[in-house]
GROMACS .gro file of C-alpha atoms in nm:
model
  348
    1MET     CA    1   1.153   0.783  -1.030
    2PHE     CA    2   1.274   1.075  -1.240
    3PHE     CA    3   0.921   1.210  -1.291
    4SER     CA    4   0.661   1.254  -1.022
    5ARG     CA    5   0.333   1.066  -1.044
    6GLU     CA    6   0.149   1.385  -1.135
    7CYS     CA    7   0.400   1.475  -1.406
    8LEU     CA    8   0.378   1.129  -1.563
    9SER     CA    9   0.000   1.145  -1.563
   10ASP     CA   10   0.001   1.490  -1.722
   11LEU     CA   11   0.251   1.375  -1.984
   12ALA     CA   12   0.048   1.067  -2.075
   13THR     CA   13  -0.283   1.249  -2.099
   14GLY     CA   14  -0.143   1.541  -2.297
   15LYS     CA   15  -0.211   1.803  -2.031
   16ILE     CA   16   0.145   1.929  -2.072
   17LYS     CA   17   0.159   2.092  -2.414
   18GLY     CA   18   0.448   2.172  -2.645
   19PRO     CA   19   0.659   1.995  -2.910
   20GLN     CA   20   0.934   1.899  -2.663
   21TRP     CA   21   0.682   1.726  -2.437
   22ALA     CA   22   0.521   1.548  -2.734
   23LEU     CA   23   0.865   1.415  -2.829
   24LEU     CA   24   0.923   1.301  -2.472
   25ARG     CA   25   0.587   1.122  -2.474
   26CYS     CA   26   0.690   0.934  -2.787
   27CYS     CA   27   1.020   0.835  -2.626
   28LEU     CA   28   0.847   0.713  -2.311
   29LEU     CA   29   0.595   0.514  -2.513
   30PHE     CA   30   0.875   0.345  -2.705
   31LEU     CA   31   1.051   0.260  -2.378
   32SER     CA   32   0.721   0.122  -2.247
   33LEU     CA   33   0.706  -0.119  -2.540
   34VAL     CA   34   1.060  -0.235  -2.469
   35TYR     CA   35   0.984  -0.266  -2.098
   36GLY     CA   36   0.661  -0.459  -2.164
   37LEU     CA   37   0.836  -0.708  -2.392
   38ALA     CA   38   1.111  -0.761  -2.134
   39VAL     CA   39   0.857  -0.820  -1.859
   40LEU     CA   40   0.665  -1.076  -2.066
   41ILE     CA   41   0.984  -1.268  -2.145
   42LEU     CA   42   1.112  -1.263  -1.786
   43ALA     CA   43   0.777  -1.365  -1.639
   44ALA     CA   44   0.743  -1.655  -1.883
   45CYS     CA   45   1.098  -1.780  -1.815
   46TYR     CA   46   1.073  -1.761  -1.435
   47ARG     CA   47   0.736  -1.936  -1.429
   48ILE     CA   48   0.860  -2.243  -1.618
   49LYS     CA   49   0.984  -2.403  -1.295
   50PRO     CA   50   0.873  -2.203  -0.992
   51VAL     CA   51   1.036  -2.251  -0.651
   52ARG     CA   52   0.825  -2.391  -0.366
   53LEU     CA   53   0.928  -2.246  -0.033
   54GLY     CA   54   0.817  -2.529   0.195
   55ALA     CA   55   0.528  -2.344   0.363
   56LYS     CA   56   0.190  -2.218   0.251
   57THR     CA   57   0.253  -1.891   0.065
   58ILE     CA   58   0.011  -1.602   0.011
   59SER     CA   59   0.115  -1.323  -0.222
   60VAL     CA   60  -0.028  -0.973  -0.176
   61GLY     CA   61   0.074  -0.754  -0.467
   62ASN     CA   62  -0.039  -0.502  -0.723
   63ILE     CA   63   0.000  -0.425  -1.090
   64THR     CA   64   0.063  -0.052  -1.053
   65LEU     CA   65   0.309   0.171  -0.876
   66GLY     CA   66   0.181   0.359  -0.574
   67GLY     CA   67  -0.037   0.280  -0.277
   68THR     CA   68  -0.316   0.025  -0.320
   69GLY     CA   69  -0.367  -0.088   0.041
   70LYS     CA   70  -0.127  -0.384   0.036
   71THR     CA   71   0.016  -0.318   0.381
   72THR     CA   72  -0.327  -0.292   0.544
   73LEU     CA   73  -0.428  -0.624   0.388
   74VAL     CA   74  -0.099  -0.789   0.493
   75GLU     CA   75  -0.170  -0.675   0.851
   76TYR     CA   76  -0.524  -0.812   0.830
   77LEU     CA   77  -0.408  -1.153   0.702
   78ALA     CA   78  -0.117  -1.183   0.943
   79ALA     CA   79  -0.337  -1.099   1.244
   80LYS     CA   80  -0.606  -1.346   1.138
   81PHE     CA   81  -0.374  -1.641   1.083
   82SER     CA   82  -0.155  -1.561   1.383
   83SER     CA   83  -0.454  -1.543   1.620
   84ALA     CA   84  -0.559  -1.886   1.491
   85GLY     CA   85  -0.226  -2.038   1.594
   86SER     CA   86  -0.030  -2.028   1.268
   87LYS     CA   87   0.337  -1.935   1.278
   88VAL     CA   88   0.327  -1.643   1.036
   89ALA     CA   89   0.614  -1.463   0.866
   90VAL     CA   90   0.587  -1.160   0.639
   91LEU     CA   91   0.837  -1.150   0.353
   92THR     CA   92   0.923  -0.799   0.237
   93ARG     CA   93   1.207  -0.618   0.068
   94GLY     CA   94   1.188  -0.339   0.327
   95TYR     CA   95   1.201  -0.026   0.114
   96LYS     CA   96   1.429   0.243   0.271
   97ARG     CA   97   1.551   0.041   0.568
   98SER     CA   98   1.622   0.332   0.799
   99TYR     CA   99   1.387   0.235   1.080
  100GLY     CA  100   1.521  -0.048   1.291
  101GLY     CA  101   1.702  -0.168   0.981
  102ILE     CA  102   1.380  -0.298   0.826
  103GLY     CA  103   1.194  -0.003   0.668
  104ASP     CA  104   0.890   0.197   0.772
  105GLU     CA  105   0.612  -0.044   0.673
  106PRO     CA  106   0.772  -0.357   0.829
  107ALA     CA  107   0.852  -0.155   1.142
  108MET     CA  108   0.488  -0.047   1.166
  109LEU     CA  109   0.367  -0.405   1.120
  110GLN     CA  110   0.615  -0.536   1.375
  111GLY     CA  111   0.482  -0.288   1.631
  112LYS     CA  112   0.124  -0.402   1.571
  113LEU     CA  113   0.200  -0.775   1.529
  114PRO     CA  114   0.472  -0.867   1.780
  115GLY     CA  115   0.414  -1.240   1.730
  116VAL     CA  116   0.471  -1.225   1.352
  117ALA     CA  117   0.822  -1.253   1.207
  118MET     CA  118   0.922  -0.972   0.970
  119ILE     CA  119   1.176  -1.106   0.722
  120VAL     CA  120   1.340  -0.829   0.521
  121ASP     CA  121   1.531  -0.955   0.218
  122SER     CA  122   1.521  -0.846  -0.146
  123ASN     CA  123   1.567  -1.215  -0.233
  124ARG     CA  124   1.230  -1.360  -0.132
  125VAL     CA  125   1.339  -1.721  -0.180
  126ARG     CA  126   1.624  -1.670   0.066
  127GLY     CA  127   1.392  -1.478   0.298
  128GLY     CA  128   1.132  -1.755   0.289
  129CYS     CA  129   1.389  -2.022   0.370
  130ARG     CA  130   1.509  -1.807   0.661
  131ALA     CA  131   1.156  -1.769   0.793
  132ILE     CA  132   1.103  -2.145   0.794
  133LYS     CA  133   1.445  -2.229   0.940
  134GLU     CA  134   1.476  -1.956   1.205
  135HIS     CA  135   1.110  -1.898   1.298
  136ALA     CA  136   0.946  -2.232   1.210
  137ALA     CA  137   0.699  -2.040   0.995
  138ASP     CA  138   0.420  -2.249   0.845
  139LEU     CA  139   0.251  -1.962   0.660
  140LEU     CA  140   0.431  -1.698   0.457
  141ILE     CA  141   0.273  -1.370   0.347
  142MET     CA  142   0.469  -1.213   0.065
  143ASP     CA  143   0.429  -0.835   0.060
  144ASP     CA  144   0.448  -0.693  -0.295
  145GLY     CA  145   0.471  -1.041  -0.442
  146PHE     CA  146   0.283  -1.027  -0.773
  147GLN     CA  147   0.604  -0.972  -0.972
  148GLN     CA  148   0.787  -1.250  -0.782
  149TRP     CA  149   0.737  -1.481  -1.078
  150ARG     CA  150   0.982  -1.752  -0.976
  151ILE     CA  151   0.802  -1.834  -0.649
  152ALA     CA  152   0.507  -2.074  -0.643
  153LYS     CA  153   0.213  -1.929  -0.448
  154ASP     CA  154  -0.084  -2.098  -0.287
  155LEU     CA  155  -0.295  -1.784  -0.319
  156GLU     CA  156  -0.230  -1.487  -0.549
  157ILE     CA  157  -0.403  -1.167  -0.434
  158VAL     CA  158  -0.382  -0.844  -0.633
  159THR     CA  159  -0.488  -0.522  -0.461
  160PHE     CA  160  -0.634  -0.216  -0.631
  161ASP     CA  161  -0.703   0.135  -0.513
  162ALA     CA  162  -1.059   0.138  -0.648
  163ALA     CA  163  -1.046   0.513  -0.712
  164HIS     CA  164  -0.734   0.481  -0.931
  165PRO     CA  165  -0.713   0.113  -1.032
  166PHE     CA  166  -0.490   0.126  -1.341
  167GLY     CA  167  -0.312   0.461  -1.316
  168ASN     CA  168  -0.300   0.609  -1.666
  169GLN     CA  169  -0.326   0.255  -1.814
  170ARG     CA  170   0.024   0.259  -1.963
  171LEU     CA  171   0.332   0.059  -1.879
  172LEU     CA  172   0.639   0.204  -1.716
  173PRO     CA  173   0.799   0.448  -1.782
  174ALA     CA  174   0.514   0.618  -1.971
  175GLY     CA  175   0.267   0.513  -1.702
  176PHE     CA  176   0.228   0.326  -1.375
  177LEU     CA  177   0.159  -0.032  -1.485
  178ARG     CA  178   0.426  -0.281  -1.378
  179GLU     CA  179   0.290  -0.547  -1.615
  180PRO     CA  180   0.036  -0.558  -1.898
  181LEU     CA  181  -0.322  -0.592  -1.776
  182SER     CA  182  -0.329  -0.943  -1.926
  183ALA     CA  183  -0.103  -1.048  -1.634
  184LEU     CA  184  -0.409  -1.020  -1.410
  185LYS     CA  185  -0.519  -1.359  -1.545
  186ARG     CA  186  -0.270  -1.508  -1.294
  187ALA     CA  187  -0.460  -1.364  -0.996
  188GLU     CA  188  -0.703  -1.565  -0.787
  189VAL     CA  189  -0.839  -1.274  -0.584
  190PHE     CA  190  -0.887  -0.909  -0.681
  191PHE     CA  191  -0.897  -0.711  -0.357
  192LEU     CA  192  -1.044  -0.363  -0.404
  193THR     CA  193  -0.968  -0.103  -0.138
  194GLN     CA  194  -1.132   0.236  -0.079
  195VAL     CA  195  -1.441   0.135  -0.276
  196ASN     CA  196  -1.629   0.420  -0.109
  197LEU     CA  197  -1.414   0.663  -0.312
  198CYS     CA  198  -1.464   0.487  -0.649
  199PRO     CA  199  -1.678   0.690  -0.893
  200ASP     CA  200  -1.772   0.384  -1.106
  201LEU     CA  201  -1.742   0.067  -0.900
  202ALA     CA  202  -1.970  -0.134  -1.130
  203GLY     CA  203  -1.758  -0.037  -1.430
  204LEU     CA  204  -1.438  -0.142  -1.250
  205THR     CA  205  -1.569  -0.479  -1.136
  206GLY     CA  206  -1.710  -0.543  -1.483
  207ARG     CA  207  -1.374  -0.476  -1.644
  208LEU     CA  208  -1.193  -0.703  -1.397
  209GLU     CA  209  -1.447  -0.980  -1.463
  210ARG     CA  210  -1.378  -0.954  -1.835
  211ILE     CA  211  -1.002  -0.976  -1.780
  212ASN     CA  212  -1.024  -1.271  -1.540
  213PRO     CA  213  -1.371  -1.423  -1.491
  214ALA     CA  214  -1.238  -1.684  -1.245
  215ALA     CA  215  -1.099  -1.438  -0.992
  216LEU     CA  216  -1.293  -1.356  -0.677
  217ILE     CA  217  -1.357  -0.981  -0.641
  218VAL     CA  218  -1.350  -0.862  -0.280
  219GLU     CA  219  -1.455  -0.509  -0.192
  220SER     CA  220  -1.329  -0.318   0.111
  221ARG     CA  221  -1.271   0.023   0.259
  222HIS     CA  222  -1.028   0.167   0.511
  223GLU     CA  223  -1.216   0.222   0.834
  224PRO     CA  224  -1.080   0.463   1.095
  225GLN     CA  225  -1.057   0.309   1.441
  226GLY     CA  226  -0.938   0.593   1.660
  227LEU     CA  227  -0.670   0.848   1.738
  228THR     CA  228  -0.362   0.799   1.950
  229ARG     CA  229  -0.117   1.064   2.061
  230LEU     CA  230   0.235   1.016   1.936
  231ARG     CA  231   0.381   1.094   2.280
  232PRO     CA  232   0.383   0.777   2.494
  233GLY     CA  233   0.141   0.769   2.783
  234ASP     CA  234  -0.095   1.035   2.652
  235GLY     CA  235  -0.368   0.785   2.570
  236ALA     CA  236  -0.621   0.755   2.288
  237LEU     CA  237  -0.910   0.966   2.164
  238ASP     CA  238  -1.243   0.867   2.016
  239LEU     CA  239  -1.298   0.958   1.651
  240ALA     CA  240  -1.587   1.182   1.756
  241TRP     CA  241  -1.324   1.419   1.897
  242LEU     CA  242  -1.242   1.525   1.540
  243ASN     CA  243  -1.587   1.661   1.464
  244GLN     CA  244  -1.573   2.035   1.381
  245ARG     CA  245  -1.211   2.066   1.494
  246ALA     CA  246  -0.956   2.251   1.281
  247VAL     CA  247  -0.646   2.040   1.221
  248ALA     CA  248  -0.342   2.006   0.999
  249ILE     CA  249  -0.244   1.669   0.856
  250PHE     CA  250   0.065   1.524   0.691
  251CYS     CA  251   0.171   1.199   0.529
  252GLY     CA  252   0.418   1.036   0.293
  253ILE     CA  253   0.218   0.741   0.159
  254GLY     CA  254   0.118   0.603  -0.179
  255ASN     CA  255  -0.239   0.734  -0.162
  256PRO     CA  256  -0.244   1.063   0.033
  257GLY     CA  257  -0.590   1.154  -0.093
  258GLY     CA  258  -0.742   0.857   0.086
  259PHE     CA  259  -0.593   0.971   0.417
  260LYS     CA  260  -0.736   1.321   0.377
  261SER     CA  261  -1.078   1.178   0.286
  262ILE     CA  262  -1.090   0.970   0.604
  263ILE     CA  263  -1.004   1.269   0.822
  264SER     CA  264  -1.258   1.493   0.649
  265ALA     CA  265  -1.527   1.226   0.676
  266GLN     CA  266  -1.500   1.247   1.056
  267GLY     CA  267  -1.611   1.611   1.040
  268ALA     CA  268  -1.268   1.766   1.087
  269ARG     CA  269  -1.175   2.088   0.907
  270VAL     CA  270  -0.840   2.030   0.736
  271PHE     CA  271  -0.671   2.370   0.748
  272LYS     CA  272  -0.344   2.250   0.592
  273PHE     CA  273  -0.236   1.926   0.424
  274PHE     CA  274   0.138   1.860   0.404
  275GLU     CA  275   0.198   1.601   0.131
  276TYR     CA  276   0.533   1.425   0.100
  277ASP     CA  277   0.663   1.152  -0.131
  278ASP     CA  278   0.593   0.791  -0.037
  279HIS     CA  279   0.839   0.665   0.231
  280HIS     CA  280   0.955   1.021   0.300
  281GLU     CA  281   1.218   1.045   0.574
  282TYR     CA  282   1.120   1.332   0.801
  283THR     CA  283   1.357   1.571   0.969
  284ALA     CA  284   1.312   1.745   1.302
  285ALA     CA  285   1.308   2.078   1.118
  286GLU     CA  286   1.015   1.966   0.898
  287LEU     CA  287   0.814   1.854   1.198
  288GLU     CA  288   0.889   2.175   1.389
  289LYS     CA  289   0.778   2.379   1.086
  290MET     CA  290   0.445   2.196   1.075
  291LEU     CA  291   0.395   2.236   1.449
  292ALA     CA  292   0.474   2.608   1.422
  293LEU     CA  293   0.188   2.646   1.172
  294VAL     CA  294  -0.046   2.455   1.404
  295ARG     CA  295   0.038   2.685   1.694
  296GLU     CA  296   0.025   3.002   1.483
  297HIS     CA  297  -0.328   2.929   1.363
  298LYS     CA  298  -0.439   2.777   1.693
  299LEU     CA  299  -0.521   2.440   1.534
  300GLU     CA  300  -0.605   2.154   1.766
  301ALA     CA  301  -0.389   1.875   1.625
  302LEU     CA  302  -0.130   1.770   1.371
  303ILE     CA  303  -0.240   1.428   1.247
  304THR     CA  304  -0.048   1.164   1.052
  305THR     CA  305  -0.070   0.795   0.956
  306ALA     CA  306   0.060   0.494   1.148
  307LYS     CA  307   0.321   0.436   0.877
  308ASP     CA  308   0.452   0.793   0.905
  309ALA     CA  309   0.441   0.777   1.285
  310VAL     CA  310   0.717   0.514   1.281
  311LYS     CA  311   0.954   0.770   1.132
  312VAL     CA  312   0.835   1.067   1.337
  313LYS     CA  313   0.886   0.875   1.664
  314ALA     CA  314   1.255   0.855   1.582
  315LEU     CA  315   1.284   1.236   1.590
  316PRO     CA  316   1.376   1.439   1.899
  317VAL     CA  317   1.038   1.612   1.893
  318ASN     CA  318   0.788   1.527   2.166
  319ASP     CA  319   0.463   1.720   2.136
  320PRO     CA  320   0.110   1.623   2.247
  321LEU     CA  321  -0.035   1.798   1.942
  322VAL     CA  322   0.095   1.521   1.714
  323MET     CA  323  -0.164   1.247   1.673
  324VAL     CA  324  -0.187   0.923   1.476
  325LEU     CA  325  -0.494   0.802   1.290
  326GLU     CA  326  -0.536   0.427   1.340
  327VAL     CA  327  -0.701   0.258   1.041
  328GLY     CA  328  -0.829  -0.095   0.987
  329LEU     CA  329  -0.972  -0.291   0.697
  330LYS     CA  330  -1.347  -0.339   0.656
  331ILE     CA  331  -1.454  -0.595   0.394
  332THR     CA  332  -1.787  -0.491   0.246
  333LYS     CA  333  -1.848  -0.762  -0.016
  334ASN     CA  334  -1.756  -1.130  -0.056
  335GLU     CA  335  -1.603  -1.157   0.291
  336ALA     CA  336  -1.735  -1.510   0.354
  337GLU     CA  337  -1.599  -1.647   0.026
  338PHE     CA  338  -1.266  -1.474   0.084
  339HIS     CA  339  -1.240  -1.634   0.429
  340ARG     CA  340  -1.333  -1.971   0.282
  341ARG     CA  341  -1.037  -1.952   0.044
  342LEU     CA  342  -0.808  -1.850   0.327
  343PHE     CA  343  -0.942  -2.133   0.543
  344LYS     CA  344  -0.836  -2.387   0.280
  345LEU     CA  345  -0.474  -2.279   0.332
  346ARG     CA  346  -0.475  -2.288   0.711
  347PRO     CA  347  -0.789  -2.338   0.927
  348PHE     CA  348  -0.878  -2.059   1.168
   0.00000   0.00000   0.00000
């Protein structure tokens, strides 16, 4: 995008003052109206005769730009169905396909779920047909599928970062909404992530209930599971190791604040936080610069996310100070009902 997330938010809320910025806000709002009308027309046209892919299809998507926990939920679903004997394939467009030709998030999932097929194709219909033909898939999980209007889905899940559920509540390009909030009436499940960081959870769930009373609202948080060293063979560490230790952290994900919160919650003292754009492609020089700071200040680790670790492993830098925080999904409300709806698609 031309503007950063922070810049767009400041523009929309009027934090950036001046006549030239006011004019730009007006232009962006006009473009948002045009964009919103186009989206409504396209969605209506594609949904007239949706394509059925020939296997049970679960869509995990969102209505905003940025990180909402989709990938963690996709991993959770794929692991659950795969362990129950289903032949699972994940359909993804594979943003920035530099890592193994499939992108950072699919590469991470492939490493964690070796028995699950990762089908990378911007054309999800073609990708779904490939998954069924080449991998005999009987259950398809469509990553970032809410705007795939022409595909019929057996379960439509929309994820929200509970701390920032609607961005600045405006459509692109004046805001972060991909569709009008009325589009949420299509969803069958609202999956809230990071509910422990939401300042008004009751207000959020109440608003979602008013938009779509029929949708199931599931609450969850990202739960840290341990630390692993990036260098092969160095083993894992218990989370208690972080308590009272001074560390530096870095990430290039959609919700960097959530990552920092998890590290801090373990009692670590975050001396320096290196934030990069989502899907950032690291260089050896960048990693060496971060490690130099760690050594200079005698910090005990340089910690990153599993998604970022996929890209860092490709660099010619091998240092035991680099560690990876492993995170899983913990459902805190409506887990039984959520599993019941999943069970209807494929018993487990």
